């Protein structure tokens, strides 16, 4: 299978930090859905941002970091400007903060398209409205002209998805795409994203703190702890996870109808900071 | 142990009415949940009932006393609140000692050192942390400090406004366990806002589902798994949460 991403021994150190935020992380991504899971501060978002080279204040080193035929370690910013939003894009957590508040939703979608594809304004508008339809927005002409504060969180996130998928990218990084949404719309948004990603054969990296969400919307899962990869496994094997950290995260989640005794808590071990041994199935 | 009774609570912010005649009762020693989507008015109920927000109509009673008629010190010694974001609710330039001591000093309580040490032990933090500042603590430790600050005046009722939604599940488990233990040991009455039905199911005996500033339905915890809801929105919210859990 052709790799969309191939990353070997990625280490990221923020300027002025004593310890690297990410240490020796290796993974590949094909035309599949890959989850990156961990607690806050585990480095999962940092990895996502590094793929788009958005970390200009950090020192990024790796033995290899490539996106399709592009060597990301050597790609100049000029080339990245053409890649970002065209062949690789990112869906952020909260549409309240990630959409431009003073531009109409549709305009923002069309603008991204016109930046990368030569076409008339009318054509871009038509494309944007088509895309709004594909994210199940019932009245796309009307929503096109709304400002972000006039749409709900779930609709804002669908606008974001439309904007990111319009140029038919090969790689989408979704950083906590539904954690700012109410539970009643979360599944709907996830299913729309999932459907589009599958139909178009996009490589998806889903960054989340929620193991259970990743279980049903990803094929494979990377588990990160303190900047390190502690386990890599198929999503369907999560219940058989070997690493005590993964098992601890799963057990700590209260379940509806679950027992009411004390919730199991993590007993953090220093040995979790040791280099990750690839588990061979 | 004291009850909480809310009658016809209404409040408007400008032209927008945010709460419409909200009424419910929390029995002494109970954990009562408030759930609903963002903007439904859950936190506003806590803010009105604790008088952080004023200008509301209706009546809120803790035990026999109306919160409007309680002198401020008595109110603070009866009712305390734990906020959602432990990063925002502790003063960044006050040490933990400063945060805990303020309430004791205002209320003219002596043996402050001993009480602060006890509060730290109650929430499972080392007493030496009293000399730390919030930025030297993790999110879970900060939330423990916020809980210590709430219980140091020995209140009867704790208002919990999404006490764990800013925390990782692993840390959430620790804080929920702590809240359960404290309720058992000290007989607190909890009124807890949450958007997570799994947390409500774990903690609460009964809960109210809210939408657009109104209580849609008050349900027992068993109603989640046994399908006891009768109102359309309550059914929808429970179904969505169950689907989210099982689809996931």
Short mmCIF file of C-alpha atoms in Angstrom, two decimals:
data_model
loop_
_atom_site.label_atom_id
_atom_site.label_comp_id
_atom_site.label_asym_id
_atom_site.label_seq_id
_atom_site.Cartn_x
_atom_site.Cartn_y
_atom_site.Cartn_z
CA UNK A 1 0.00 0.00 0.00
CA UNK A 2 1.24 3.44 -0.89
CA UNK A 3 1.94 5.50 2.23
CA UNK A 4 0.40 8.91 2.72
CA UNK A 5 2.60 9.59 5.71
CA UNK A 6 5.82 7.89 6.73
CA UNK A 7 7.37 9.09 9.97
CA UNK A 8 10.47 7.65 11.61
CA UNK A 9 11.77 8.71 15.02
CA UNK A 10 10.10 12.08 15.16
CA UNK A 11 11.31 14.22 18.07
CA UNK A 12 9.96 17.70 18.75
CA UNK A 13 11.34 20.13 21.28
CA UNK A 14 9.65 23.48 21.88
CA UNK A 15 12.03 26.39 22.15
CA UNK A 16 13.20 26.85 25.72
CA UNK A 17 11.78 23.55 26.93
CA UNK A 18 14.06 21.23 28.84
CA UNK A 19 12.39 18.04 27.64
CA UNK A 20 11.16 17.24 24.15
CA UNK A 21 7.37 17.33 23.84
CA UNK A 22 7.49 14.35 21.47
CA UNK A 23 10.18 11.72 21.48
CA UNK A 24 11.01 9.02 18.91
CA UNK A 25 7.55 8.63 17.44
CA UNK A 26 7.33 6.42 14.35
CA UNK A 27 4.26 5.53 12.32
CA UNK A 28 2.94 5.21 8.80
CA UNK A 29 -0.44 6.14 7.43
CA UNK A 30 -2.00 4.60 4.32
CA UNK A 31 -5.44 5.33 2.91
CA UNK A 32 -6.86 4.53 6.32
CA UNK A 33 -8.09 6.12 9.51
CA UNK A 34 -5.48 6.38 12.23
CA UNK A 35 -6.29 7.51 15.76
CA UNK A 36 -3.80 9.18 18.08
CA UNK A 37 -4.95 8.98 21.68
CA UNK A 38 -3.50 10.21 24.92
CA UNK A 39 -4.05 12.55 27.84
CA UNK A 40 -3.62 16.29 27.57
CA UNK A 41 0.05 17.11 27.26
CA UNK A 42 0.94 13.73 25.78
CA UNK A 43 2.06 15.35 22.52
CA UNK A 44 -0.70 14.10 20.24
CA UNK A 45 -1.67 17.51 18.85
CA UNK A 46 2.00 18.43 18.50
CA UNK A 47 2.49 15.42 16.23
CA UNK A 48 -0.51 16.51 14.11
CA UNK A 49 0.77 20.04 13.76
CA UNK A 50 4.25 18.85 12.86
CA UNK A 51 2.79 17.02 9.84
CA UNK A 52 1.64 20.37 8.45
CA UNK A 53 4.87 22.06 9.56
CA UNK A 54 2.95 24.52 11.70
CA UNK A 55 5.47 24.49 14.55
CA UNK A 56 7.85 27.26 13.64
CA UNK A 57 9.00 27.76 17.24
CA UNK A 58 9.93 24.15 17.77
CA UNK A 59 12.91 22.12 16.76
CA UNK A 60 11.65 19.16 14.73
CA UNK A 61 14.00 16.29 13.99
CA UNK A 62 13.32 12.91 12.43
CA UNK A 63 15.05 10.19 10.49
CA UNK A 64 12.27 10.49 7.98
CA UNK A 65 9.07 12.51 7.67
CA UNK A 66 7.44 12.28 4.29
CA UNK A 67 4.03 13.00 2.86
CA UNK A 68 3.53 11.01 -0.36
CA UNK A 69 6.49 12.04 -2.54
CA UNK A 70 7.30 15.15 -0.47
CA UNK A 71 10.11 15.11 2.07
CA UNK A 72 8.55 17.28 4.77
CA UNK A 73 11.86 17.76 6.56
CA UNK A 74 13.28 19.60 3.55
CA UNK A 75 10.14 21.13 2.06
CA UNK A 76 10.44 24.95 1.99
CA UNK A 77 7.59 27.09 3.27
CA UNK A 78 6.68 28.00 -0.34
CA UNK A 79 5.95 24.40 -1.10
CA UNK A 80 4.06 23.95 2.18
CA UNK A 81 1.77 26.85 1.25
CA UNK A 82 0.75 24.89 -1.82
CA UNK A 83 0.28 21.67 0.12
CA UNK A 84 -1.66 23.00 3.09
CA UNK A 85 -5.33 23.35 2.33
CA UNK A 86 -4.83 21.61 -1.00
CA UNK A 87 -3.40 18.16 -0.41
CA UNK A 88 -3.28 18.12 3.39
CA UNK A 89 -5.67 19.91 5.72
CA UNK A 90 -6.63 20.13 9.34
CA UNK A 91 -9.96 20.18 11.16
CA UNK A 92 -9.70 21.95 14.50
CA UNK A 93 -11.57 21.46 17.74
CA UNK A 94 -13.90 24.37 18.15
CA UNK A 95 -15.60 26.17 15.23
CA UNK A 96 -16.20 29.14 17.53
CA UNK A 97 -12.49 29.86 17.45
CA UNK A 98 -11.32 28.34 14.19
CA UNK A 99 -13.69 30.05 11.74
CA UNK A 100 -13.07 33.68 10.85
CA UNK A 101 -15.76 35.57 12.81
CA UNK A 102 -16.04 38.47 10.36
CA UNK A 103 -16.40 36.51 7.13
CA UNK A 104 -19.47 34.69 5.90
CA UNK A 105 -19.20 30.89 6.19
CA UNK A 106 -19.52 30.28 2.46
CA UNK A 107 -16.98 32.92 1.60
CA UNK A 108 -14.41 31.19 3.80
CA UNK A 109 -15.06 27.89 2.10
CA UNK A 110 -14.81 29.37 -1.40
CA UNK A 111 -11.70 31.37 -0.52
CA UNK A 112 -9.74 28.23 0.33
CA UNK A 113 -10.78 26.68 -2.95
CA UNK A 114 -9.84 29.73 -5.01
CA UNK A 115 -6.46 29.91 -3.33
CA UNK A 116 -5.57 26.56 -4.85
CA UNK A 117 -7.76 26.04 -7.91
CA UNK A 118 -7.97 28.45 -10.79
CA UNK A 119 -11.64 29.26 -11.27
CA UNK A 120 -14.18 32.07 -11.28
CA UNK A 121 -15.87 33.35 -8.14
CA UNK A 122 -19.19 31.95 -9.30
CA UNK A 123 -17.65 28.53 -9.83
CA UNK A 124 -16.08 28.55 -6.36
CA UNK A 125 -19.42 29.55 -4.89
CA UNK A 126 -21.15 26.70 -6.68
CA UNK A 127 -18.51 24.24 -5.45
CA UNK A 128 -18.82 25.52 -1.88
CA UNK A 129 -22.60 25.15 -1.94
CA UNK A 130 -22.29 21.62 -3.32
CA UNK A 131 -19.89 20.78 -0.52
CA UNK A 132 -22.23 22.24 2.10
CA UNK A 133 -24.88 19.88 0.77
CA UNK A 134 -22.50 16.97 1.15
CA UNK A 135 -22.04 17.73 4.85
CA UNK A 136 -25.83 17.47 5.18
CA UNK A 137 -26.62 21.15 5.48
CA UNK A 138 -30.21 21.34 4.35
CA UNK A 139 -30.34 24.93 3.16
CA UNK A 140 -26.82 25.53 1.79
CA UNK A 141 -27.62 28.75 -0.07
CA UNK A 142 -28.78 30.37 3.16
CA UNK A 143 -25.94 28.99 5.30
CA UNK A 144 -23.43 30.24 2.70
CA UNK A 145 -24.35 33.81 3.65
CA UNK A 146 -24.40 33.34 7.43
CA UNK A 147 -21.65 34.51 9.74
CA UNK A 148 -20.06 31.90 12.07
CA UNK A 149 -21.83 33.33 15.15
CA UNK A 150 -25.17 32.70 13.45
CA UNK A 151 -24.67 28.94 13.14
CA UNK A 152 -24.72 26.29 15.88
CA UNK A 153 -21.61 24.41 17.00
CA UNK A 154 -22.52 21.30 15.02
CA UNK A 155 -23.21 23.29 11.87
CA UNK A 156 -20.00 25.30 12.33
CA UNK A 157 -18.03 22.09 12.53
CA UNK A 158 -19.69 20.85 9.32
CA UNK A 159 -18.73 24.14 7.64
CA UNK A 160 -15.17 23.46 8.78
CA UNK A 161 -15.29 19.93 7.36
CA UNK A 162 -16.68 21.25 4.06
CA UNK A 163 -13.89 23.81 3.86
CA UNK A 164 -11.20 21.23 4.52
CA UNK A 165 -12.47 18.58 2.13
CA UNK A 166 -13.38 20.82 -0.81
CA UNK A 167 -9.96 20.61 -2.46
CA UNK A 168 -10.00 16.80 -2.22
CA UNK A 169 -6.95 16.44 0.01
CA UNK A 170 -5.11 13.15 0.47
CA UNK A 171 -4.49 13.74 4.16
CA UNK A 172 -6.85 15.21 6.77
CA UNK A 173 -5.78 15.72 10.35
CA UNK A 174 -8.76 16.09 12.67
CA UNK A 175 -7.75 17.43 16.08
CA UNK A 176 -10.53 16.64 18.58
CA UNK A 177 -13.16 17.34 15.91
CA UNK A 178 -16.18 16.80 18.16
CA UNK A 179 -15.14 17.46 21.74
CA UNK A 180 -16.63 20.97 21.71
CA UNK A 181 -20.00 19.66 20.46
CA UNK A 182 -23.08 18.51 22.36
CA UNK A 183 -23.58 14.78 22.52
CA UNK A 184 -26.76 15.02 20.44
CA UNK A 185 -24.84 16.23 17.37
CA UNK A 186 -21.48 14.57 17.94
CA UNK A 187 -22.31 11.30 16.23
CA UNK A 188 -23.91 13.03 13.27
CA UNK A 189 -20.79 15.12 12.64
CA UNK A 190 -18.52 12.10 13.07
CA UNK A 191 -20.57 10.05 10.63
CA UNK A 192 -20.50 12.78 8.00
CA UNK A 193 -16.73 13.10 8.34
CA UNK A 194 -16.32 9.35 8.30
CA UNK A 195 -18.49 8.91 5.20
CA UNK A 196 -16.61 11.53 3.22
CA UNK A 197 -13.22 10.24 4.28
CA UNK A 198 -14.11 6.71 3.20
CA UNK A 199 -15.76 7.71 -0.10
CA UNK A 200 -12.82 9.80 -1.16
CA UNK A 201 -10.12 7.46 0.12
CA UNK A 202 -8.57 10.13 2.30
CA UNK A 203 -5.90 9.26 4.86
CA UNK A 204 -7.30 10.47 8.19
CA UNK A 205 -5.42 11.15 11.40
CA UNK A 206 -7.92 11.56 14.22
CA UNK A 207 -6.45 13.10 17.36
CA UNK A 208 -8.58 12.49 20.43
CA UNK A 209 -8.50 11.98 24.16
CA UNK A 210 -11.43 9.59 23.85
CA UNK A 211 -10.40 5.99 23.30
CA UNK A 212 -13.98 4.90 22.76
CA UNK A 213 -14.57 7.39 19.98
CA UNK A 214 -11.41 6.33 18.20
CA UNK A 215 -12.40 2.71 18.55
CA UNK A 216 -15.40 3.08 16.27
CA UNK A 217 -14.08 5.65 13.80
CA UNK A 218 -10.52 4.47 13.20
CA UNK A 219 -8.76 1.42 11.81
CA UNK A 220 -5.61 1.68 13.87
CA UNK A 221 -4.74 3.51 17.08
CA UNK A 222 -1.50 4.96 18.41
CA UNK A 223 -1.45 5.46 22.17
CA UNK A 224 0.77 8.27 23.44
CA UNK A 225 1.99 8.89 26.96
CA UNK A 226 4.30 11.76 27.94
CA UNK A 227 5.44 12.37 24.37
CA UNK A 228 6.14 8.73 23.64
CA UNK A 229 4.32 6.07 21.72
CA UNK A 230 3.49 3.32 24.20
CA UNK A 231 1.32 1.07 22.05
CA UNK A 232 0.07 0.68 18.48
CA UNK A 233 -2.85 -1.57 17.77
CA UNK A 234 -5.84 -2.25 15.56
CA UNK A 235 -8.92 -0.43 16.81
CA UNK A 236 -10.87 -3.68 17.06
CA UNK A 237 -8.21 -5.10 19.39
CA UNK A 238 -8.47 -2.26 21.90
CA UNK A 239 -10.10 -4.56 24.43
CA UNK A 240 -7.03 -6.76 24.25
CA UNK A 241 -4.65 -3.86 24.75
CA UNK A 242 -1.51 -5.01 26.53
CA UNK A 243 -0.13 -1.76 27.85
CA UNK A 244 -1.32 -0.93 31.38
CA UNK A 245 -1.73 2.73 30.37
CA UNK A 246 -4.15 1.88 27.55
CA UNK A 247 -6.05 -0.49 29.79
CA UNK A 248 -6.14 2.12 32.56
CA UNK A 249 -7.57 4.75 30.24
CA UNK A 250 -10.31 2.38 29.10
CA UNK A 251 -11.22 1.38 32.64
CA UNK A 252 -11.30 4.93 34.03
CA UNK A 253 -14.24 5.91 31.81
CA UNK A 254 -17.56 5.70 33.67
CA UNK A 255 -20.17 3.84 31.62
CA UNK A 256 -23.91 4.28 31.59
CA UNK A 257 -25.38 1.45 33.63
CA UNK A 258 -21.92 0.54 34.90
CA UNK A 259 -21.13 -0.41 38.49
CA UNK A 260 -21.07 2.45 40.97
CA UNK A 261 -18.00 1.48 42.95
CA UNK A 262 -14.79 3.45 42.80
CA UNK A 263 -13.51 4.00 39.27
CA UNK A 264 -10.12 2.39 38.62
CA UNK A 265 -7.39 5.03 38.55
CA UNK A 266 -4.06 4.98 36.76
CA UNK A 267 -1.06 3.85 38.71
CA UNK A 268 1.57 5.63 36.64
CA UNK A 269 4.84 3.76 36.26
CA UNK A 270 8.23 5.14 35.31
CA UNK A 271 8.70 2.14 33.05
CA UNK A 272 6.03 3.62 30.72
CA UNK A 273 8.65 6.18 29.73
CA UNK A 274 10.89 3.48 28.26
CA UNK A 275 11.12 3.19 24.48
CA UNK A 276 8.14 1.52 22.89
CA UNK A 277 8.53 -2.11 21.83
CA UNK A 278 6.56 -2.77 18.68
CA UNK A 279 4.01 -5.40 19.63
CA UNK A 280 4.03 -8.07 16.97
CA UNK A 281 0.71 -9.76 16.59
CA UNK B 1 -27.57 17.59 55.84
CA UNK B 2 -29.72 20.16 54.13
CA UNK B 3 -32.14 20.11 51.24
CA UNK B 4 -32.18 22.51 48.29
CA UNK B 5 -35.52 23.73 47.03
CA UNK B 6 -35.87 25.86 43.92
CA UNK B 7 -39.25 27.41 43.07
CA UNK B 8 -40.18 29.32 39.89
CA UNK B 9 -36.67 30.54 39.23
CA UNK B 10 -36.65 32.91 36.24
CA UNK B 11 -33.95 35.21 35.00
CA UNK B 12 -33.41 37.39 31.95
CA UNK B 13 -30.18 38.79 30.56
CA UNK B 14 -31.25 41.89 28.66
CA UNK B 15 -34.11 40.95 26.36
CA UNK B 16 -33.39 37.23 26.52
CA UNK B 17 -35.13 35.11 29.13
CA UNK B 18 -32.59 32.47 30.13
CA UNK B 19 -34.54 30.55 32.77
CA UNK B 20 -38.31 30.01 32.69
CA UNK B 21 -39.93 29.11 36.02
CA UNK B 22 -37.50 26.39 37.01
CA UNK B 23 -38.58 24.35 40.03
CA UNK B 24 -37.12 21.23 41.61
CA UNK B 25 -36.13 19.82 44.98
CA UNK B 26 -32.96 18.12 46.11
CA UNK B 27 -33.34 15.97 49.20
CA UNK B 28 -30.73 16.11 51.99
CA UNK B 29 -27.62 14.08 51.19
CA UNK B 30 -28.68 13.46 47.61
CA UNK B 31 -26.63 13.98 44.46
CA UNK B 32 -28.87 15.69 41.91
CA UNK B 33 -27.74 16.20 38.33
CA UNK B 34 -28.56 18.87 35.76
CA UNK B 35 -27.98 17.86 32.15
CA UNK B 36 -28.71 19.46 28.81
CA UNK B 37 -27.00 20.95 25.81
CA UNK B 38 -24.79 24.01 26.01
CA UNK B 39 -26.81 27.17 26.52
CA UNK B 40 -29.74 25.37 28.16
CA UNK B 41 -29.28 27.23 31.46
CA UNK B 42 -27.76 24.56 33.70
CA UNK B 43 -24.91 26.66 35.03
CA UNK B 44 -27.16 29.72 35.30
CA UNK B 45 -29.28 27.87 37.87
CA UNK B 46 -26.19 27.34 40.03
CA UNK B 47 -25.10 30.94 39.59
CA UNK B 48 -28.53 32.27 40.55
CA UNK B 49 -28.99 29.92 43.49
CA UNK B 50 -25.56 30.86 44.87
CA UNK B 51 -26.32 34.54 44.16
CA UNK B 52 -23.30 34.99 41.91
CA UNK B 53 -25.97 36.24 39.52
CA UNK B 54 -28.60 38.56 40.87
CA UNK B 55 -31.80 40.04 39.56
CA UNK B 56 -33.73 36.78 39.33
CA UNK B 57 -37.27 36.00 40.38
CA UNK B 58 -38.43 33.04 42.38
CA UNK B 59 -37.24 31.40 45.54
CA UNK B 60 -34.25 29.27 46.48
CA UNK B 61 -34.15 27.66 49.92
CA UNK B 62 -31.30 25.75 51.53
CA UNK B 63 -32.84 23.79 54.38
CA UNK B 64 -35.34 26.24 55.89
CA UNK B 65 -33.62 29.43 54.89
CA UNK B 66 -34.03 31.46 51.73
CA UNK B 67 -30.68 32.31 50.13
CA UNK B 68 -31.88 35.88 49.68
CA UNK B 69 -32.34 36.34 53.40
CA UNK B 70 -29.15 34.63 54.53
CA UNK B 71 -26.34 36.97 55.53
CA UNK B 72 -23.45 36.52 53.12
CA UNK B 73 -21.19 34.75 55.61
CA UNK B 74 -23.85 32.30 56.60
CA UNK B 75 -24.59 31.64 52.95
CA UNK B 76 -20.93 30.92 52.26
CA UNK B 77 -20.78 28.53 55.20
CA UNK B 78 -23.87 26.71 53.97
CA UNK B 79 -23.23 26.57 50.26
CA UNK B 80 -20.04 26.38 48.21
CA UNK B 81 -19.29 25.92 44.56
CA UNK B 82 -16.67 24.06 42.51
CA UNK B 83 -16.18 25.47 39.02
CA UNK B 84 -15.48 23.78 35.74
CA UNK B 85 -12.06 24.99 34.86
CA UNK B 86 -9.42 24.54 37.54
CA UNK B 87 -7.07 26.63 35.41
CA UNK B 88 -9.37 29.65 35.61
CA UNK B 89 -10.86 29.33 39.09
CA UNK B 90 -7.69 29.65 41.19
CA UNK B 91 -5.93 32.99 41.42
CA UNK B 92 -2.60 32.50 39.62
CA UNK B 93 -0.68 34.72 42.03
CA UNK B 94 -2.12 33.38 45.27
CA UNK B 95 -0.50 30.34 46.81
CA UNK B 96 -2.74 27.42 47.72
CA UNK B 97 -2.43 28.59 51.33
CA UNK B 98 -3.71 32.00 50.28
CA UNK B 99 -6.65 30.48 48.42
CA UNK B 100 -7.69 28.30 51.35
CA UNK B 101 -7.00 30.83 54.10
CA UNK B 102 -9.09 33.65 52.68
CA UNK B 103 -12.44 32.08 53.50
CA UNK B 104 -11.29 31.18 57.00
CA UNK B 105 -10.03 34.69 57.67
CA UNK B 106 -13.15 36.38 56.35
CA UNK B 107 -15.25 34.20 58.61
CA UNK B 108 -13.00 34.83 61.62
CA UNK B 109 -12.18 31.17 62.10
CA UNK B 110 -9.21 30.30 64.32
CA UNK B 111 -6.87 27.27 64.11
CA UNK B 112 -6.51 28.01 60.42
CA UNK B 113 -3.31 25.99 59.90
CA UNK B 114 -4.91 22.88 61.31
CA UNK B 115 -8.04 23.32 59.17
CA UNK B 116 -6.03 23.90 56.01
CA UNK B 117 -3.93 20.81 56.67
CA UNK B 118 -7.09 18.80 57.27
CA UNK B 119 -8.67 20.06 54.04
CA UNK B 120 -5.57 19.07 52.09
CA UNK B 121 -5.65 15.60 53.65
CA UNK B 122 -9.38 15.33 52.88
CA UNK B 123 -8.76 15.84 49.17
CA UNK B 124 -5.69 13.62 49.12
CA UNK B 125 -3.00 16.24 48.60
CA UNK B 126 0.25 16.52 50.59
CA UNK B 127 0.11 19.32 53.16
CA UNK B 128 3.39 20.68 51.77
CA UNK B 129 1.46 21.73 48.62
CA UNK B 130 0.01 24.64 50.64
CA UNK B 131 3.06 26.64 49.67
CA UNK B 132 2.75 25.97 45.96
CA UNK B 133 1.14 28.17 43.33
CA UNK B 134 -1.51 26.93 40.87
CA UNK B 135 0.94 26.76 37.96
CA UNK B 136 2.97 24.23 39.92
CA UNK B 137 0.04 21.82 40.04
CA UNK B 138 -1.55 19.57 37.42
CA UNK B 139 -5.20 20.02 36.37
CA UNK B 140 -6.40 17.24 38.67
CA UNK B 141 -4.45 18.62 41.62
CA UNK B 142 -5.89 22.09 40.98
CA UNK B 143 -9.40 20.70 40.98
CA UNK B 144 -8.63 19.02 44.31
CA UNK B 145 -7.55 22.42 45.65
CA UNK B 146 -10.80 23.93 44.39
CA UNK B 147 -12.70 21.18 46.22
CA UNK B 148 -10.61 21.75 49.36
CA UNK B 149 -11.44 25.46 49.18
CA UNK B 150 -15.13 24.61 48.92
CA UNK B 151 -15.19 22.22 51.86
CA UNK B 152 -12.92 24.11 54.26
CA UNK B 153 -15.86 26.17 55.56
CA UNK B 154 -17.76 22.94 56.24
CA UNK B 155 -20.77 23.71 54.07
CA UNK B 156 -23.84 21.50 53.78
CA UNK B 157 -24.41 21.90 50.08
CA UNK B 158 -21.89 21.79 47.23
CA UNK B 159 -22.70 23.10 43.76
CA UNK B 160 -20.54 21.32 41.20
CA UNK B 161 -20.41 23.02 37.80
CA UNK B 162 -18.98 20.43 35.36
CA UNK B 163 -16.31 19.56 37.92
CA UNK B 164 -14.49 17.10 35.66
CA UNK B 165 -15.15 18.12 32.07
CA UNK B 166 -11.83 19.97 31.73
CA UNK B 167 -9.96 16.90 32.94
CA UNK B 168 -8.69 13.74 31.25
CA UNK B 169 -10.72 10.57 31.90
CA UNK B 170 -7.89 9.18 34.01
CA UNK B 171 -7.93 12.28 36.21
CA UNK B 172 -11.73 12.53 36.07
CA UNK B 173 -11.88 9.08 37.69
CA UNK B 174 -9.77 10.30 40.62
CA UNK B 175 -11.87 13.42 41.15
CA UNK B 176 -15.18 11.54 40.90
CA UNK B 177 -13.93 8.98 43.42
CA UNK B 178 -12.94 11.84 45.72
CA UNK B 179 -16.38 13.48 45.42
CA UNK B 180 -18.14 10.18 46.18
CA UNK B 181 -15.93 9.59 49.24
CA UNK B 182 -16.42 13.12 50.58
CA UNK B 183 -20.18 12.84 50.23
CA UNK B 184 -20.15 9.57 52.13
CA UNK B 185 -17.92 10.94 54.89
CA UNK B 186 -19.39 14.41 55.30
CA UNK B 187 -22.97 14.00 54.13
CA UNK B 188 -22.88 16.74 51.51
CA UNK B 189 -25.86 17.50 49.31
CA UNK B 190 -24.60 17.82 45.73
CA UNK B 191 -26.18 19.72 42.87
CA UNK B 192 -24.07 18.80 39.85
CA UNK B 193 -24.13 20.18 36.33
CA UNK B 194 -22.78 17.87 33.65
CA UNK B 195 -23.16 17.31 29.94
CA UNK B 196 -22.02 13.71 30.28
CA UNK B 197 -24.80 11.25 31.12
CA UNK B 198 -22.26 8.56 32.01
CA UNK B 199 -20.91 10.82 34.76
CA UNK B 200 -24.45 11.62 35.92
CA UNK B 201 -25.31 7.93 35.95
CA UNK B 202 -22.22 7.22 38.01
CA UNK B 203 -22.77 10.00 40.56
CA UNK B 204 -26.39 11.05 40.79
CA UNK B 205 -29.55 9.57 42.28
CA UNK B 206 -31.86 11.78 40.22
CA UNK B 207 -31.34 14.34 37.49
CA UNK B 208 -33.20 17.00 35.54
CA UNK B 209 -32.95 17.33 31.77
CA UNK B 210 -32.99 20.93 30.57
CA UNK B 211 -33.60 22.60 27.23
CA UNK B 212 -33.95 26.29 26.37
CA UNK B 213 -34.02 27.35 30.03
CA UNK B 214 -36.77 24.95 31.06
CA UNK B 215 -36.74 21.68 32.92
CA UNK B 216 -38.03 19.10 30.48
CA UNK B 217 -38.19 16.21 32.90
CA UNK B 218 -36.85 15.05 36.26
CA UNK B 219 -35.80 11.40 36.17
CA UNK B 220 -34.34 8.72 38.39
CA UNK B 221 -30.96 7.42 37.40
CA UNK B 222 -32.52 4.07 36.45
CA UNK B 223 -34.55 5.85 33.76
CA UNK B 224 -31.42 6.08 31.57
CA UNK B 225 -31.02 2.36 31.09
CA UNK B 226 -34.66 1.38 31.53
CA UNK B 227 -36.12 3.92 29.13
CA UNK B 228 -38.14 5.79 31.77
CA UNK B 229 -38.18 9.15 29.97
CA UNK B 230 -41.53 10.34 28.63
CA UNK B 231 -40.74 13.74 27.08
CA UNK B 232 -39.46 13.80 23.48
CA UNK B 233 -36.34 15.85 24.18
CA UNK B 234 -35.42 13.75 27.22
CA UNK B 235 -35.78 10.62 25.12
CA UNK B 236 -33.66 12.13 22.36
CA UNK B 237 -30.86 13.17 24.72
CA UNK B 238 -30.75 9.79 26.45
CA UNK B 239 -30.92 7.94 23.13
CA UNK B 240 -28.08 10.06 21.72
CA UNK B 241 -25.93 9.39 24.78
CA UNK B 242 -26.63 5.67 24.73
CA UNK B 243 -25.98 5.52 21.01
CA UNK B 244 -22.74 7.41 21.47
CA UNK B 245 -21.66 4.91 24.11
CA UNK B 246 -22.66 1.78 22.27
CA UNK B 247 -21.83 2.89 18.72
CA UNK B 248 -18.60 3.77 20.31
#
